[in-house]
């Protein structure tokens, strides 16, 4: 599915993966999370920090009501949103925005 794939995510950075159905997004993230092992090559996890992933089909208990499922999903989303906001407003993010503004650097 992937050939010569190489990427890194630095501390305080968030990674979003998007693509067509069947492109391998879920498989990539499951391998990164340690849920699956690579068929070939090497996967190096250097950081001691955590890795979070929003699942497409989250697990919930069969006895939960629709309200319970919604509350569970929202609690996870609110926690994720708080972490993203904290990272986006941290000193590293502010420095990046300042450099982009100063040098008119745009994202591709």
mmCIF file with all atom_site columns, C-alpha atoms in Angstrom:
data_model
loop_
_atom_site.group_PDB
_atom_site.id
_atom_site.type_symbol
_atom_site.label_atom_id
_atom_site.label_alt_id
_atom_site.label_comp_id
_atom_site.label_asym_id
_atom_site.label_entity_id
_atom_site.label_seq_id
_atom_site.pdbx_PDB_ins_code
_atom_site.Cartn_x
_atom_site.Cartn_y
_atom_site.Cartn_z
_atom_site.occupancy
_atom_site.B_iso_or_equiv
_atom_site.pdbx_formal_charge
_atom_site.auth_seq_id
_atom_site.auth_comp_id
_atom_site.auth_asym_id
_atom_site.auth_atom_id
_atom_site.pdbx_PDB_model_num
ATOM 1   C CA . UNK A 1 1   ? 0.000   0.000  0.000  1.00 0.00 ? 1   UNK A CA 1
ATOM 2   C CA . UNK A 1 2   ? 2.857   2.368  0.822  1.00 0.00 ? 2   UNK A CA 1
ATOM 3   C CA . UNK A 1 3   ? 6.241   2.461  -0.833 1.00 0.00 ? 3   UNK A CA 1
ATOM 4   C CA . UNK A 1 4   ? 9.176   4.449  0.524  1.00 0.00 ? 4   UNK A CA 1
ATOM 5   C CA . UNK A 1 5   ? 6.998   6.148  3.142  1.00 0.00 ? 5   UNK A CA 1
ATOM 6   C CA . UNK A 1 6   ? 8.914   8.296  5.597  1.00 0.00 ? 6   UNK A CA 1
ATOM 7   C CA . UNK A 1 7   ? 7.457   10.899 7.947  1.00 0.00 ? 7   UNK A CA 1
ATOM 8   C CA . UNK A 1 8   ? 7.844   12.214 11.451 1.00 0.00 ? 8   UNK A CA 1
ATOM 9   C CA . UNK A 1 9   ? 5.660   14.093 13.885 1.00 0.00 ? 9   UNK A CA 1
ATOM 10  C CA . UNK A 1 10  ? 7.438   16.371 16.330 1.00 0.00 ? 10  UNK A CA 1
ATOM 11  C CA . UNK A 1 11  ? 6.298   17.011 19.902 1.00 0.00 ? 11  UNK A CA 1
ATOM 12  C CA . UNK A 1 12  ? 3.367   19.443 20.098 1.00 0.00 ? 12  UNK A CA 1
ATOM 13  C CA . UNK A 1 13  ? 2.373   18.725 16.492 1.00 0.00 ? 13  UNK A CA 1
ATOM 14  C CA . UNK A 1 14  ? -0.864  17.147 15.343 1.00 0.00 ? 14  UNK A CA 1
ATOM 15  C CA . UNK A 1 15  ? -1.150  15.008 12.238 1.00 0.00 ? 15  UNK A CA 1
ATOM 16  C CA . UNK A 1 16  ? -4.270  14.699 10.147 1.00 0.00 ? 16  UNK A CA 1
ATOM 17  C CA . UNK A 1 17  ? -4.523  11.995 7.497  1.00 0.00 ? 17  UNK A CA 1
ATOM 18  C CA . UNK A 1 18  ? -7.040  12.181 4.688  1.00 0.00 ? 18  UNK A CA 1
ATOM 19  C CA . UNK A 1 19  ? -7.509  10.429 1.374  1.00 0.00 ? 19  UNK A CA 1
ATOM 20  C CA . UNK A 1 20  ? -9.782  8.336  -0.775 1.00 0.00 ? 20  UNK A CA 1
ATOM 21  C CA . UNK A 1 21  ? -11.543 5.232  0.519  1.00 0.00 ? 21  UNK A CA 1
ATOM 22  C CA . UNK A 1 22  ? -9.141  2.300  0.505  1.00 0.00 ? 22  UNK A CA 1
ATOM 23  C CA . UNK A 1 23  ? -6.025  4.476  0.310  1.00 0.00 ? 23  UNK A CA 1
ATOM 24  C CA . UNK A 1 24  ? -4.640  3.029  3.555  1.00 0.00 ? 24  UNK A CA 1
ATOM 25  C CA . UNK A 1 25  ? -5.324  5.793  6.090  1.00 0.00 ? 25  UNK A CA 1
ATOM 26  C CA . UNK A 1 26  ? -6.651  3.489  8.789  1.00 0.00 ? 26  UNK A CA 1
ATOM 27  C CA . UNK A 1 27  ? -3.974  0.874  8.183  1.00 0.00 ? 27  UNK A CA 1
ATOM 28  C CA . UNK A 1 28  ? -1.245  3.519  8.478  1.00 0.00 ? 28  UNK A CA 1
ATOM 29  C CA . UNK A 1 29  ? -2.603  4.806  11.783 1.00 0.00 ? 29  UNK A CA 1
ATOM 30  C CA . UNK A 1 30  ? -3.222  1.319  13.167 1.00 0.00 ? 30  UNK A CA 1
ATOM 31  C CA . UNK A 1 31  ? 0.382   0.432  12.390 1.00 0.00 ? 31  UNK A CA 1
ATOM 32  C CA . UNK A 1 32  ? 1.595   3.638  14.026 1.00 0.00 ? 32  UNK A CA 1
ATOM 33  C CA . UNK A 1 33  ? -0.520  2.911  17.091 1.00 0.00 ? 33  UNK A CA 1
ATOM 34  C CA . UNK A 1 34  ? 1.020   -0.560 17.359 1.00 0.00 ? 34  UNK A CA 1
ATOM 35  C CA . UNK A 1 35  ? -2.245  -2.365 16.612 1.00 0.00 ? 35  UNK A CA 1
ATOM 36  C CA . UNK A 1 36  ? -0.733  -3.881 13.440 1.00 0.00 ? 36  UNK A CA 1
ATOM 37  C CA . UNK A 1 37  ? 2.853   -4.720 12.561 1.00 0.00 ? 37  UNK A CA 1
ATOM 38  C CA . UNK A 1 38  ? 4.460   -3.673 9.257  1.00 0.00 ? 38  UNK A CA 1
ATOM 39  C CA . UNK A 1 39  ? 4.683   -6.347 6.564  1.00 0.00 ? 39  UNK A CA 1
ATOM 40  C CA . UNK A 1 40  ? 8.146   -5.089 5.698  1.00 0.00 ? 40  UNK A CA 1
ATOM 41  C CA . UNK A 1 41  ? 10.423  -2.236 6.601  1.00 0.00 ? 41  UNK A CA 1
ATOM 42  C CA . UNK A 1 42  ? 10.834  -0.618 9.970  1.00 0.00 ? 42  UNK A CA 1
ATOM 43  C CA . UNK A 1 43  ? 8.550   1.448  12.146 1.00 0.00 ? 43  UNK A CA 1
ATOM 44  C CA . UNK A 1 44  ? 10.440  3.561  14.662 1.00 0.00 ? 44  UNK A CA 1
ATOM 45  C CA . UNK A 1 45  ? 8.614   5.150  17.590 1.00 0.00 ? 45  UNK A CA 1
ATOM 46  C CA . UNK A 1 46  ? 11.100  7.426  19.291 1.00 0.00 ? 46  UNK A CA 1
ATOM 47  C CA . UNK A 1 47  ? 8.871   9.582  21.444 1.00 0.00 ? 47  UNK A CA 1
ATOM 48  C CA . UNK A 1 48  ? 7.760   8.464  24.863 1.00 0.00 ? 48  UNK A CA 1
ATOM 49  C CA . UNK A 1 49  ? 4.622   10.574 24.502 1.00 0.00 ? 49  UNK A CA 1
ATOM 50  C CA . UNK A 1 50  ? 1.201   9.314  23.654 1.00 0.00 ? 50  UNK A CA 1
ATOM 51  C CA . UNK A 1 51  ? -0.526  8.712  20.379 1.00 0.00 ? 51  UNK A CA 1
ATOM 52  C CA . UNK A 1 52  ? -4.232  9.345  20.010 1.00 0.00 ? 52  UNK A CA 1
ATOM 53  C CA . UNK A 1 53  ? -6.554  8.217  17.265 1.00 0.00 ? 53  UNK A CA 1
ATOM 54  C CA . UNK A 1 54  ? -10.223 8.890  16.653 1.00 0.00 ? 54  UNK A CA 1
ATOM 55  C CA . UNK A 1 55  ? -11.765 5.616  15.599 1.00 0.00 ? 55  UNK A CA 1
ATOM 56  C CA . UNK A 1 56  ? -14.207 5.481  12.745 1.00 0.00 ? 56  UNK A CA 1
ATOM 57  C CA . UNK A 1 57  ? -16.287 2.850  14.534 1.00 0.00 ? 57  UNK A CA 1
ATOM 58  C CA . UNK A 1 58  ? -15.906 3.384  18.263 1.00 0.00 ? 58  UNK A CA 1
ATOM 59  C CA . UNK A 1 59  ? -16.714 0.658  20.763 1.00 0.00 ? 59  UNK A CA 1
ATOM 60  C CA . UNK A 1 60  ? -19.709 1.123  23.030 1.00 0.00 ? 60  UNK A CA 1
ATOM 61  C CA . UNK A 1 61  ? -21.638 -1.150 25.348 1.00 0.00 ? 61  UNK A CA 1
ATOM 62  C CA . UNK A 1 62  ? -24.812 -2.773 24.000 1.00 0.00 ? 62  UNK A CA 1
ATOM 63  C CA . UNK A 1 63  ? -26.885 -1.619 26.967 1.00 0.00 ? 63  UNK A CA 1
ATOM 64  C CA . UNK A 1 64  ? -26.020 2.052  26.397 1.00 0.00 ? 64  UNK A CA 1
ATOM 65  C CA . UNK A 1 65  ? -28.796 4.354  25.279 1.00 0.00 ? 65  UNK A CA 1
ATOM 66  C CA . UNK A 1 66  ? -28.422 6.728  22.333 1.00 0.00 ? 66  UNK A CA 1
ATOM 67  C CA . UNK A 1 67  ? -27.807 9.476  24.890 1.00 0.00 ? 67  UNK A CA 1
ATOM 68  C CA . UNK A 1 68  ? -25.034 7.422  26.521 1.00 0.00 ? 68  UNK A CA 1
ATOM 69  C CA . UNK A 1 69  ? -23.321 6.860  23.157 1.00 0.00 ? 69  UNK A CA 1
ATOM 70  C CA . UNK A 1 70  ? -23.585 10.559 22.301 1.00 0.00 ? 70  UNK A CA 1
ATOM 71  C CA . UNK A 1 71  ? -22.251 11.633 25.693 1.00 0.00 ? 71  UNK A CA 1
ATOM 72  C CA . UNK A 1 72  ? -19.347 9.193  25.391 1.00 0.00 ? 72  UNK A CA 1
ATOM 73  C CA . UNK A 1 73  ? -18.462 10.466 21.899 1.00 0.00 ? 73  UNK A CA 1
ATOM 74  C CA . UNK A 1 74  ? -18.730 14.104 22.933 1.00 0.00 ? 74  UNK A CA 1
ATOM 75  C CA . UNK A 1 75  ? -16.578 13.637 26.026 1.00 0.00 ? 75  UNK A CA 1
ATOM 76  C CA . UNK A 1 76  ? -13.780 12.272 23.850 1.00 0.00 ? 76  UNK A CA 1
ATOM 77  C CA . UNK A 1 77  ? -14.200 15.052 21.305 1.00 0.00 ? 77  UNK A CA 1
ATOM 78  C CA . UNK A 1 78  ? -14.175 17.746 23.983 1.00 0.00 ? 78  UNK A CA 1
ATOM 79  C CA . UNK A 1 79  ? -10.986 16.298 25.443 1.00 0.00 ? 79  UNK A CA 1
ATOM 80  C CA . UNK A 1 80  ? -9.394  16.185 21.988 1.00 0.00 ? 80  UNK A CA 1
ATOM 81  C CA . UNK A 1 81  ? -10.512 19.736 21.230 1.00 0.00 ? 81  UNK A CA 1
ATOM 82  C CA . UNK A 1 82  ? -8.993  20.974 24.496 1.00 0.00 ? 82  UNK A CA 1
ATOM 83  C CA . UNK A 1 83  ? -5.663  19.295 23.663 1.00 0.00 ? 83  UNK A CA 1
ATOM 84  C CA . UNK A 1 84  ? -5.641  20.723 20.124 1.00 0.00 ? 84  UNK A CA 1
ATOM 85  C CA . UNK A 1 85  ? -6.408  24.232 21.393 1.00 0.00 ? 85  UNK A CA 1
ATOM 86  C CA . UNK A 1 86  ? -3.660  23.924 24.011 1.00 0.00 ? 86  UNK A CA 1
ATOM 87  C CA . UNK A 1 87  ? -1.133  22.871 21.367 1.00 0.00 ? 87  UNK A CA 1
ATOM 88  C CA . UNK A 1 88  ? -2.272  25.514 18.892 1.00 0.00 ? 88  UNK A CA 1
ATOM 89  C CA . UNK A 1 89  ? -1.829  28.260 21.466 1.00 0.00 ? 89  UNK A CA 1
ATOM 90  C CA . UNK A 1 90  ? 1.469   27.021 22.912 1.00 0.00 ? 90  UNK A CA 1
ATOM 91  C CA . UNK A 1 91  ? 4.816   28.793 22.493 1.00 0.00 ? 91  UNK A CA 1
ATOM 92  C CA . UNK A 1 92  ? 5.948   26.563 19.622 1.00 0.00 ? 92  UNK A CA 1
ATOM 93  C CA . UNK A 1 93  ? 2.762   27.244 17.640 1.00 0.00 ? 93  UNK A CA 1
ATOM 94  C CA . UNK A 1 94  ? 3.016   30.986 18.286 1.00 0.00 ? 94  UNK A CA 1
ATOM 95  C CA . UNK A 1 95  ? 6.627   30.986 17.063 1.00 0.00 ? 95  UNK A CA 1
ATOM 96  C CA . UNK A 1 96  ? 5.634   29.155 13.866 1.00 0.00 ? 96  UNK A CA 1
ATOM 97  C CA . UNK A 1 97  ? 2.826   31.630 13.179 1.00 0.00 ? 97  UNK A CA 1
ATOM 98  C CA . UNK A 1 98  ? 5.197   34.538 13.783 1.00 0.00 ? 98  UNK A CA 1
ATOM 99  C CA . UNK A 1 99  ? 7.796   33.140 11.379 1.00 0.00 ? 99  UNK A CA 1
ATOM 100 C CA . UNK A 1 100 ? 5.178   32.414 8.730  1.00 0.00 ? 100 UNK A CA 1
ATOM 101 C CA . UNK A 1 101 ? 3.847   35.947 8.991  1.00 0.00 ? 101 UNK A CA 1
ATOM 102 C CA . UNK A 1 102 ? 7.310   37.508 8.954  1.00 0.00 ? 102 UNK A CA 1
ATOM 103 C CA . UNK A 1 103 ? 8.569   35.507 5.974  1.00 0.00 ? 103 UNK A CA 1
ATOM 104 C CA . UNK A 1 104 ? 5.194   35.072 4.263  1.00 0.00 ? 104 UNK A CA 1
ATOM 105 C CA . UNK A 1 105 ? 5.516   31.319 4.391  1.00 0.00 ? 105 UNK A CA 1
ATOM 106 C CA . UNK A 1 106 ? 2.437   29.490 3.200  1.00 0.00 ? 106 UNK A CA 1
ATOM 107 C CA . UNK A 1 107 ? 1.388   25.896 3.676  1.00 0.00 ? 107 UNK A CA 1
ATOM 108 C CA . UNK A 1 108 ? 1.211   23.604 0.684  1.00 0.00 ? 108 UNK A CA 1
#
